[in-house]
CSV table of C-alpha atoms in Angstrom, one decimal:
chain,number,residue,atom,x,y,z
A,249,UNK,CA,142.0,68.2,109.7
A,250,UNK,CA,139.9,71.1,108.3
A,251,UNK,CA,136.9,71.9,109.7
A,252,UNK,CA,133.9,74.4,109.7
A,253,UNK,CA,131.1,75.4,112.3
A,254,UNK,CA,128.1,76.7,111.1
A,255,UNK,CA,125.6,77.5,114.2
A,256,UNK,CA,121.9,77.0,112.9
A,257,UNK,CA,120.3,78.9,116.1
A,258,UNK,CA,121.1,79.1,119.4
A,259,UNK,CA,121.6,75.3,120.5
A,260,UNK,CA,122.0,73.0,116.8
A,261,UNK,CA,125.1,73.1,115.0
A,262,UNK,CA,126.6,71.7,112.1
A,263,UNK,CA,130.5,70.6,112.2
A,264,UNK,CA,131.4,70.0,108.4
A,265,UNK,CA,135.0,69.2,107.2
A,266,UNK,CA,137.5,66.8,106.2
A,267,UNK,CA,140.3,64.5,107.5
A,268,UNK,CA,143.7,63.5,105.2
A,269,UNK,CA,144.5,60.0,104.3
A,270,UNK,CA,147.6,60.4,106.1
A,271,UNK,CA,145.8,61.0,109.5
A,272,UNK,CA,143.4,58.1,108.7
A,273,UNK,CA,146.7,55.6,107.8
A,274,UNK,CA,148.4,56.6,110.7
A,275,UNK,CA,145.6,55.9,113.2
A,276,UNK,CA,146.0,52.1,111.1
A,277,UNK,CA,149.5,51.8,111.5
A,278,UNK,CA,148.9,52.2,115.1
A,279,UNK,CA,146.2,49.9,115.5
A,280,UNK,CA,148.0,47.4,113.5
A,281,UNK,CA,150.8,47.7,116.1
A,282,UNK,CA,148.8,47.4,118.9
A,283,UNK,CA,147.2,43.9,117.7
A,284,UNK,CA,150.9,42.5,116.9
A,285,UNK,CA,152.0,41.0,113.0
A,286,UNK,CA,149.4,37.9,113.6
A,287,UNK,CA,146.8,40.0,113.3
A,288,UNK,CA,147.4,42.4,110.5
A,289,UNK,CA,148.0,40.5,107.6
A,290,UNK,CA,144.5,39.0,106.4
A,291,UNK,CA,141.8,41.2,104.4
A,292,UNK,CA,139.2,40.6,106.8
A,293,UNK,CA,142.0,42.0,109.8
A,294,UNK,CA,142.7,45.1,107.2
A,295,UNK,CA,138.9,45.9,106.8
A,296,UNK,CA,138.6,45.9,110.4
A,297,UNK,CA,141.3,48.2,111.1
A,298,UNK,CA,140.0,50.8,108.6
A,299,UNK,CA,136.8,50.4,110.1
A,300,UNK,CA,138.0,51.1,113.4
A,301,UNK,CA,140.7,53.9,112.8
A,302,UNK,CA,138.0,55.8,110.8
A,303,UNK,CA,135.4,55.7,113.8
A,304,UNK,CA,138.7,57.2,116.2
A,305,UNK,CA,139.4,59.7,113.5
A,306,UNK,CA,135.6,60.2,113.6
A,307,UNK,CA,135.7,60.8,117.5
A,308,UNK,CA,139.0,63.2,117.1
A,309,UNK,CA,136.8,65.4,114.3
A,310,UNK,CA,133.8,65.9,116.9
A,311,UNK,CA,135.7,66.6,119.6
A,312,UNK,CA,137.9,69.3,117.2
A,313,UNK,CA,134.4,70.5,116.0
A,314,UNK,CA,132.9,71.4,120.0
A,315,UNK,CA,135.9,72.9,120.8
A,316,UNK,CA,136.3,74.8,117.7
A,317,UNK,CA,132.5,76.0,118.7
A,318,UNK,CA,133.4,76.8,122.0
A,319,UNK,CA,130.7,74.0,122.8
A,320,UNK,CA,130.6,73.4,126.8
A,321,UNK,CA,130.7,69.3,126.7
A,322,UNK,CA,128.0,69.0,129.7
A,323,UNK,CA,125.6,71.6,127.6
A,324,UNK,CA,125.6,68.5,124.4
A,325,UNK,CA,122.6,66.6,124.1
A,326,UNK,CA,122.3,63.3,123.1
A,327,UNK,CA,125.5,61.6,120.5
A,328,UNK,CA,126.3,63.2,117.7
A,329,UNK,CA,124.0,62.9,114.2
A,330,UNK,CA,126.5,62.0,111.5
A,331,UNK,CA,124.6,63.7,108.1
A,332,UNK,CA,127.2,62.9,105.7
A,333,UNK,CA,130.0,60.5,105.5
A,334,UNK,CA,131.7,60.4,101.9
A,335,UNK,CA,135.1,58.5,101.0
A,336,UNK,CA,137.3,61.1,99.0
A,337,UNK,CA,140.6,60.5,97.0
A,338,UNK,CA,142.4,62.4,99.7
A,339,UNK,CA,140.3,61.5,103.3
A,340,UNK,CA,137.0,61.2,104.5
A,341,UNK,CA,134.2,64.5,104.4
A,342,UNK,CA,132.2,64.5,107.7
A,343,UNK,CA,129.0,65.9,108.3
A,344,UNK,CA,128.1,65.8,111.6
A,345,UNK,CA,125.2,67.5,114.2
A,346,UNK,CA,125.4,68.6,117.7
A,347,UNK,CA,122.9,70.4,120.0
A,348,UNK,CA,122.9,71.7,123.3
A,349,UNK,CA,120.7,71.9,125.9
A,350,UNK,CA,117.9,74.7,125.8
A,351,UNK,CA,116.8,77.1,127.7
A,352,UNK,CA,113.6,76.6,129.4
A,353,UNK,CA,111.8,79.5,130.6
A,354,UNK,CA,109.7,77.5,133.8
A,355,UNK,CA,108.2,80.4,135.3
A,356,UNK,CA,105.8,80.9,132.0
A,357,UNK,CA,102.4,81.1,133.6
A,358,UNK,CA,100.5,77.8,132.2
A,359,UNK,CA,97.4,77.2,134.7
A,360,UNK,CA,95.4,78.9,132.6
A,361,UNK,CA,95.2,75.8,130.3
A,362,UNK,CA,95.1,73.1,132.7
A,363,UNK,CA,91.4,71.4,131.8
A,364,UNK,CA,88.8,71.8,134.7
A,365,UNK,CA,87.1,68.6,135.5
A,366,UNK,CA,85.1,67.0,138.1
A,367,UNK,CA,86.5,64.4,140.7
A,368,UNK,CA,84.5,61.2,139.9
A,369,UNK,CA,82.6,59.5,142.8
A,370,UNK,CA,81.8,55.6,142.7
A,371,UNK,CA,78.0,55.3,142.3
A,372,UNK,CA,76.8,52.9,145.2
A,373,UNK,CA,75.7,50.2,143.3
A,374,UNK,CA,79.0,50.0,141.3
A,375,UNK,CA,80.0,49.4,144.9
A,376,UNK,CA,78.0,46.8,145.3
A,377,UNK,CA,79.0,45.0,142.0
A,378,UNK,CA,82.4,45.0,142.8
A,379,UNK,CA,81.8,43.7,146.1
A,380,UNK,CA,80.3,40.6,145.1
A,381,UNK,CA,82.2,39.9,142.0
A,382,UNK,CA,84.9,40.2,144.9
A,383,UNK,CA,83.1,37.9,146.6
A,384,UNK,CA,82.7,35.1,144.2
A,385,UNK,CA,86.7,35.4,143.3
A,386,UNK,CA,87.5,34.7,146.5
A,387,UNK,CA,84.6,31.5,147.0
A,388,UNK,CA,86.1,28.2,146.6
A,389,UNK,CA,85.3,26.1,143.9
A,390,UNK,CA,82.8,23.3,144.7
A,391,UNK,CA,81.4,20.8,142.6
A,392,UNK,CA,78.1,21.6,141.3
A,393,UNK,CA,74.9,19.8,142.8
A,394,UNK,CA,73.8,17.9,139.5
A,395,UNK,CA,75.6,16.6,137.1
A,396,UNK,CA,75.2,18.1,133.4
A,397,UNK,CA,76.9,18.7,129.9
A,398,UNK,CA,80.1,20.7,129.9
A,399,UNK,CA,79.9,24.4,128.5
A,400,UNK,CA,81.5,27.3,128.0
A,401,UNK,CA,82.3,29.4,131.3
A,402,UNK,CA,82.4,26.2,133.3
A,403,UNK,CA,85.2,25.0,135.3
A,404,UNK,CA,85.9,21.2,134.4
A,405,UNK,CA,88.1,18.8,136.6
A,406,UNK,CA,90.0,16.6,134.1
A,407,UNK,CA,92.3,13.8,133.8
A,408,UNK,CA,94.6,14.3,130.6
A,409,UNK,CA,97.5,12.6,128.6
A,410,UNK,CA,99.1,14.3,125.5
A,411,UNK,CA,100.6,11.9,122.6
A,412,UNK,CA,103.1,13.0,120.0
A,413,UNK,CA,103.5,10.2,117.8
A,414,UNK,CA,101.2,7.8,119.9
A,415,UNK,CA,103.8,8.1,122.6
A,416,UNK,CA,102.9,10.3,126.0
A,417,UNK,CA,105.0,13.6,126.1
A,418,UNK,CA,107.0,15.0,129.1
A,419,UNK,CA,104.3,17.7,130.7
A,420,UNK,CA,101.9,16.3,128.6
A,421,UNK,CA,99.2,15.2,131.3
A,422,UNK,CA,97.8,16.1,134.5
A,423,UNK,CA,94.9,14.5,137.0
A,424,UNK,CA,92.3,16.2,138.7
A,425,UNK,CA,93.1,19.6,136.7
A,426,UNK,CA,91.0,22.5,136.9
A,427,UNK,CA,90.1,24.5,133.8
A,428,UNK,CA,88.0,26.7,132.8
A,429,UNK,CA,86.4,26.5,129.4
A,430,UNK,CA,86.5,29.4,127.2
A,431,UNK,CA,89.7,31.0,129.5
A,432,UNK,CA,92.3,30.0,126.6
A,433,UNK,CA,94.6,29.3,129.4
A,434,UNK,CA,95.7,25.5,127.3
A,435,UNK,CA,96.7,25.4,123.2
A,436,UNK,CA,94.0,27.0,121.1
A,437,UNK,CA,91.5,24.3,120.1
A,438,UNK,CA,92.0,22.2,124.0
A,439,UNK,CA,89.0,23.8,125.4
A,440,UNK,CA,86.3,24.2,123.0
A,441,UNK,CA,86.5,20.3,122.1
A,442,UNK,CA,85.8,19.4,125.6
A,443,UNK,CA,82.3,21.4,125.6
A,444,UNK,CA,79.7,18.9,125.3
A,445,UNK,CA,81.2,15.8,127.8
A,446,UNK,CA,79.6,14.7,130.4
A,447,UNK,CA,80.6,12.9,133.9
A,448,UNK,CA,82.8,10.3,133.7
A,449,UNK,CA,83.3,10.5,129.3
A,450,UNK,CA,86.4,10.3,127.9
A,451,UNK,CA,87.3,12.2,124.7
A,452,UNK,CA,90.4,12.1,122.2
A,453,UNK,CA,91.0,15.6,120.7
A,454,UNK,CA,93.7,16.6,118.2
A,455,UNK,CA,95.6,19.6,119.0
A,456,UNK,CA,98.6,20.9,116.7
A,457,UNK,CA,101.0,23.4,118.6
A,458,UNK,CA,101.5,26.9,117.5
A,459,UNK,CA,104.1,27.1,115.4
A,460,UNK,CA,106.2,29.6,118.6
A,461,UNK,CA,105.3,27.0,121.2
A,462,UNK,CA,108.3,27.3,123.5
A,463,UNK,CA,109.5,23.8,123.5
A,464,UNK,CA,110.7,22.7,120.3
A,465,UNK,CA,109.5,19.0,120.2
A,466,UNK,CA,106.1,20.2,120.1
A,467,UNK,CA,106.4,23.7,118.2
A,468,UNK,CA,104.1,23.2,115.3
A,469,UNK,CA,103.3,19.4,115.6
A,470,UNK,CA,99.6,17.7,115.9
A,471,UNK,CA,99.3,16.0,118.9
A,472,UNK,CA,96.4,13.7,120.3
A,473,UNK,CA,95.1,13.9,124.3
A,474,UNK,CA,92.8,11.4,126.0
A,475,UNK,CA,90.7,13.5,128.1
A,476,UNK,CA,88.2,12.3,131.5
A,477,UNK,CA,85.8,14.7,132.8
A,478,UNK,CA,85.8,14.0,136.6
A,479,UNK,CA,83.4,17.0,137.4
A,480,UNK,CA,82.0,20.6,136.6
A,481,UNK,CA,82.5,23.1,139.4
A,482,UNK,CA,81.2,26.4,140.5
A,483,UNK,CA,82.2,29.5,142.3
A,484,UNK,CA,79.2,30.5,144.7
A,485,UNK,CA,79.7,33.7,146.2
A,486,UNK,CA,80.2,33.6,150.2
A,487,UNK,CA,77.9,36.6,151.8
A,488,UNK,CA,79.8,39.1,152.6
A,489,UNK,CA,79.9,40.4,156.6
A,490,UNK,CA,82.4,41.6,159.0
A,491,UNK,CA,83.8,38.4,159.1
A,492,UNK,CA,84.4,38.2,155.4
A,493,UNK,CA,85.9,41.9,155.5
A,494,UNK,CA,88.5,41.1,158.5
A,495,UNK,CA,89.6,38.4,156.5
A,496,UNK,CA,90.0,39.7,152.8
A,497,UNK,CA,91.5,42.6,154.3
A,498,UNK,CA,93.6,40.7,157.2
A,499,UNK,CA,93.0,43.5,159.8
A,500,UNK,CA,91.0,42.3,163.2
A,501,UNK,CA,89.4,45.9,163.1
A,502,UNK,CA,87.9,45.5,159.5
A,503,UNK,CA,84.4,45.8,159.1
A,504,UNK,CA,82.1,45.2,156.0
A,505,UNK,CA,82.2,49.2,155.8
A,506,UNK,CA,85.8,49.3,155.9
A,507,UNK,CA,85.9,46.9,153.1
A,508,UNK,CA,83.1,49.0,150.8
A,509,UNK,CA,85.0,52.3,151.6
A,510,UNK,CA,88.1,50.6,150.0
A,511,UNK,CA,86.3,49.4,147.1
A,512,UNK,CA,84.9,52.6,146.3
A,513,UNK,CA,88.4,54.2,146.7
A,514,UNK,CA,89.4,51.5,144.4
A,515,UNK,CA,86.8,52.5,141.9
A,516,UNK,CA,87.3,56.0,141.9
A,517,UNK,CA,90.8,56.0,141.3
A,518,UNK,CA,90.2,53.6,138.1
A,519,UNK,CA,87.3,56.3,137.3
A,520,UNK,CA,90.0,58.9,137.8
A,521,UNK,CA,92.6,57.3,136.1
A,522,UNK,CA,90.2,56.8,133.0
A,523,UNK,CA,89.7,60.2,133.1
A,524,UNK,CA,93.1,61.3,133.1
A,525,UNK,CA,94.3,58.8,130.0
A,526,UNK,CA,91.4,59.7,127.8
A,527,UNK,CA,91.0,63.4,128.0
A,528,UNK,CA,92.6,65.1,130.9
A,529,UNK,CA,96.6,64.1,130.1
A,530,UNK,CA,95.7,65.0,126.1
A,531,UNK,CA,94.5,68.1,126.9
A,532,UNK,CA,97.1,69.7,129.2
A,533,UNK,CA,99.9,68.0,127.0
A,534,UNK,CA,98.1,70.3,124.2
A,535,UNK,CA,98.3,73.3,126.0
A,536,UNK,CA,102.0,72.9,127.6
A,537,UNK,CA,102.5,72.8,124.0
A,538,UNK,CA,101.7,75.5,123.1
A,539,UNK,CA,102.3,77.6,126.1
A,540,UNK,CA,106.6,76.7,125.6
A,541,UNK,CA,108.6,78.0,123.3
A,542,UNK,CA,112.1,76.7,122.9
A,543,UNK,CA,114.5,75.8,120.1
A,544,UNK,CA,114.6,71.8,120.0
A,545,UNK,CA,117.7,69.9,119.3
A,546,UNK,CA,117.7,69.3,115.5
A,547,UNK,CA,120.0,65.5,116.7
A,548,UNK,CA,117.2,64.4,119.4
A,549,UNK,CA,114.7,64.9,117.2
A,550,UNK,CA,116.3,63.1,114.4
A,551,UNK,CA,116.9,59.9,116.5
A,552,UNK,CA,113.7,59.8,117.8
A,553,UNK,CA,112.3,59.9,114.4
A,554,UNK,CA,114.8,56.8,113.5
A,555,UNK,CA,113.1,55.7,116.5
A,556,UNK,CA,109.3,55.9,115.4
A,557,UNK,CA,110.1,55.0,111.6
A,558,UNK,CA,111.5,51.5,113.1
A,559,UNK,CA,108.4,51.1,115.2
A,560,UNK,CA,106.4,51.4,112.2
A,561,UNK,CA,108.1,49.2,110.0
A,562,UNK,CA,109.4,46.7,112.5
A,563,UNK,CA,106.5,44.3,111.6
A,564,UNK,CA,106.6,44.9,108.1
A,565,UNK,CA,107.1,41.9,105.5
A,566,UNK,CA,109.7,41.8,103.1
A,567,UNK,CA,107.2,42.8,100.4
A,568,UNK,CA,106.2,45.6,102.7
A,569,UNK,CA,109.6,46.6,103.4
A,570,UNK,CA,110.8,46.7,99.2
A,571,UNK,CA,109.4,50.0,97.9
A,572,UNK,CA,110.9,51.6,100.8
A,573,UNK,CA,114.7,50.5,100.2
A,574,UNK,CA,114.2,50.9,96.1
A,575,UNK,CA,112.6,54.3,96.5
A,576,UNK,CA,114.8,56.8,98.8
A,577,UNK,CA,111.9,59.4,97.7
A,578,UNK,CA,109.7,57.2,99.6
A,579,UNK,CA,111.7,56.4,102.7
A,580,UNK,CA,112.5,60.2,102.8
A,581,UNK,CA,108.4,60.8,102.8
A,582,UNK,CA,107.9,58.1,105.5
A,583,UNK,CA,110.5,59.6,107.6
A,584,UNK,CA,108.7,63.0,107.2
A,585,UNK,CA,105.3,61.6,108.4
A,586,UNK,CA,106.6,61.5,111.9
A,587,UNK,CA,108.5,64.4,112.4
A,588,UNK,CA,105.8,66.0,114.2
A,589,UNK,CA,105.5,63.8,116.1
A,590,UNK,CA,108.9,63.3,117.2
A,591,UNK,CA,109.0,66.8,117.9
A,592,UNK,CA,106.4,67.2,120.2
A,593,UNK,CA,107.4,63.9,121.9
A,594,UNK,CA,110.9,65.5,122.6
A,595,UNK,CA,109.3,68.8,123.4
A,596,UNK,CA,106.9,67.3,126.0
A,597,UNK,CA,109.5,65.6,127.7
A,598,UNK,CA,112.1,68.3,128.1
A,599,UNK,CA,109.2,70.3,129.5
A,600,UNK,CA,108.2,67.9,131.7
A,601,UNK,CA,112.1,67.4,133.0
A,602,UNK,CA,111.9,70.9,133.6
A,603,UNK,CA,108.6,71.1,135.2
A,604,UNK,CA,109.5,68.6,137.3
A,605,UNK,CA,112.7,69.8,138.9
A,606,UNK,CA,110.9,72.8,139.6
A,607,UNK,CA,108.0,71.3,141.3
A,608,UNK,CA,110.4,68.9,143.2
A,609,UNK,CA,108.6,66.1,141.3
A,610,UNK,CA,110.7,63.1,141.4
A,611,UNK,CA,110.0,59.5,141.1
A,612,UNK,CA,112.8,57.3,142.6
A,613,UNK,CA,113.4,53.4,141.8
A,614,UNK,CA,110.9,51.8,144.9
A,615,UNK,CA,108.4,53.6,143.3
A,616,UNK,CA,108.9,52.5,139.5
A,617,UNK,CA,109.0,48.7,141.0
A,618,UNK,CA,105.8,49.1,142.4
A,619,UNK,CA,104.4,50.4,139.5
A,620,UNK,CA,106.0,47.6,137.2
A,621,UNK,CA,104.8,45.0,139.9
A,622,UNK,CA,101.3,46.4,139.9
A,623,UNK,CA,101.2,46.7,135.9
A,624,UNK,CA,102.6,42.7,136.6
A,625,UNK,CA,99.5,41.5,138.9
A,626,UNK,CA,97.0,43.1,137.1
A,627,UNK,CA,98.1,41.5,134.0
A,628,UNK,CA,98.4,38.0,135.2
A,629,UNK,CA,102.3,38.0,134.9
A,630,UNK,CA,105.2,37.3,137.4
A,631,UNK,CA,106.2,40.9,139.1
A,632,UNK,CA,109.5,40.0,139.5
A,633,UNK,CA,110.1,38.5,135.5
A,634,UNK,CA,108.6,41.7,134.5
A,635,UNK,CA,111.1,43.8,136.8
A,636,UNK,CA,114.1,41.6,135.0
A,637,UNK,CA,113.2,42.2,131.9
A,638,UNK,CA,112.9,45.8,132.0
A,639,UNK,CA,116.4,46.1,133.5
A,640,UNK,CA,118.1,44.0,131.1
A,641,UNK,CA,116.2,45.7,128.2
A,642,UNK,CA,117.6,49.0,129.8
A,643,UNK,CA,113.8,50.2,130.1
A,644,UNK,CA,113.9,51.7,133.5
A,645,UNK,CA,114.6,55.0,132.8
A,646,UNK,CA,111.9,55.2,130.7
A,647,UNK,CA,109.6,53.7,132.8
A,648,UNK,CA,110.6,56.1,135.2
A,649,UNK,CA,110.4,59.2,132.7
A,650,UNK,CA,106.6,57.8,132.1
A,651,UNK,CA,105.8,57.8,136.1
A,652,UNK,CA,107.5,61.5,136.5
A,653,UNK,CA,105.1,62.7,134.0
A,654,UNK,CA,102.1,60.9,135.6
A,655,UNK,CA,102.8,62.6,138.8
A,656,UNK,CA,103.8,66.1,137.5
A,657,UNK,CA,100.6,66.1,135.9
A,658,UNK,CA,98.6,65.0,138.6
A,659,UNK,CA,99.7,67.5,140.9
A,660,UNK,CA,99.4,70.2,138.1
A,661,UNK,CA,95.5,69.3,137.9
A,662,UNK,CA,95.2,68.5,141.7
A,663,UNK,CA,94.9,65.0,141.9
A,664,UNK,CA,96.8,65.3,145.5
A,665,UNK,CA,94.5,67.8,147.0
């Protein structure tokens, strides 16, 4: 095995060298043993054990290159970037990056570019708004006093039954169901042909499915639905008092002023929070910017431009996709366009890690859950779905990286005090 080390700067290196055919055949041999005669004697078997004695001899190069460079394994960031791979007559030619943790100088004086701002206070009246929209949301829906034509906004009670061939469909119907016209809450096209009934009418409408329609019987076909309009309902808001307050808020000792102190708070922090997406959090992530200086790992920032040139192109069309695989100029120039980006991402964050364990900033995982769960309810969805999939989809760290920074930089501006 011959390898070099060239050290770029004080953290990125580059490990170059190659490994013999005889090293490579031996790993096979050994693999081929392992997996016993039935298993070694079909192409597809022999391509697989090439494969797979070239990523160990891959491993056995890296780990010959960090301690050749007197690398510290816990100082490595991130895997290894392979930069080359090329099949000689005699072995393979690797060309692969490491980096290492930098230093990060925390005690760099930054205040002096964290933006000045005033707190936000809820105006009174906002107050008042928000207390009687609250008011009406939590009203129960009565029917209206006189009967009229159906419109847009209006909450209908129906009697339904879907048809998919002129033959009812499981979950296709439903009696004295609420819905509100113009909430898109049913197939696109349900609603709007019901505006215009009246008491008692009955109404055929065709609907077709969208194409992604989770069941696959009805995914993309036109089906029919007989449809009785029972009533029209409205929300009337309740006035609200002490009474209202203790309830809404289900403390005995509420009053109609704890409630309005509440709702202001509420308002405030969404004022704040406003605030703080739009031009606060830009601004001081501009000036931590600029006030660190520290060498980046060359391999991070690669990945996380592989990262940002998928999430560009992971809705392209095929079409879209074309001059990007026939043109390596092109990709090459693609890849470019976001390697600014990609750096300050990874800059931001490793100041923030360090910031944080500074400033004893830590988020643990109650509080990412009742993040996700409030991101959940104020989103319509189901808290504990939304929890699921961000374990299984391994985005918890992440989510957690996302609140660390949230708080860091609200206690650099002062949101606490």
């Amino acid at each position: 095995m011959n390898i070099t080390v060239e050290k770029l700067d004080d953290i990125n290196y580059i490990i170059s060298g190659s490994v013999e055919n005889s090293t490579i055949e031996d790993k096979v041999a050994k693999l081929k043993e392992e997996a016993g005669n039935d298993s070694a004697n079909d192409n597809q078997s022999a391509e697989k054990f090439e494969h797979d004695a070239a990523g160990l001899v891959f491993n056995e190069f890296v780990d010959a290159g960090i301690t050749k460079a007197n690398i510290e394994v816990e100082t490595l960031l991130g895997q290894p970037g392979l930069k080359k791979y090329e099949r000689l007559e005699n072995g393979i030619y690797f060309e692969v990056q490491l980096s290492t943790s930098p230093e990060i100088n925390v005690d760099v004086e930054f205040m002096d570019i964290v933006p000045k701002f005033t707190k936000p206070k809820a105006d009174p009246d906002a107050v008042e708004a928000k207390l009687l929209e609250f008011a009406t949301q939590q009203a129960p829906f009565v029917k209206i006093p006189e009967a009229k034509t159906l419109e847009n906004n209006d909450v209908a009670v129906i009697n339904f039954i879907g048809y998919l061939d002129d033959k009812p469909f499981e979950g296709g119907s439903a009696d004295n169901f609420n819905l509100k016209i113009g909430s898109k809450s049913f197939i696109p096209g349900f609603e709007e042909q019901l505006i215009g009934m009246e008491y008692n009418d009955e109404r055929t409408i065709s609907v077709t499915f969208p194409k992604d329609y989770q069941s696959e019987e009805l995914a993309g076909k036109e089906t029919k639905f007989v449809v009785k309009l029972l009533e029209i309902q409205e929300q009337k808001a309740e006035t609200p008092d002490d009474a209202f307050a203790k309830r809404i808020l289900n403390d005995t000792t509420a009053t109609l002023d704890t409630l309005k102190a509440k709702l202001e708070d509420q308002i405030t922090s969404e004022e704040i929070s406003q605030l703080y997406m739009s031009e606060l959090k830009p601004k001081l992530i501009e000036g931590l910017l600029t006030k660190f200086n520290f060498t980046l790992p060359n391999n991070i920032v690669e990945q996380e431009m592989d990262a940002k040139v998928r999430e560009k192109t992971k809705n392209f069309t095929q079409e879209q996709h074309k001059p990007y695989v026939e043109d390596k100029d092109k990709f090459r120039e693609l890849r470019e366009s976001v390697r600014d980006e990609a750096r300050n991402g990874i800059k931001i964050a490793m100041i923030v890690e360090a910031l944080a364990k500074k400033m004893n900033v830590d988020v643990d995982e109650q509080e990412v859950i009742a993040a996700l769960t409030y991101q959940a309810m104020m989103a319509g969805q189901d808290a504990q779905e939304l929890v699921k999939y961000y374990r299984d989809n391994n985005l918890m760290v992440s989510a957690k990286l996302g609140l660390t920074e949230d708080k860091l930089f609200g206690q650099i501006l002062g949101f606490n005090r």
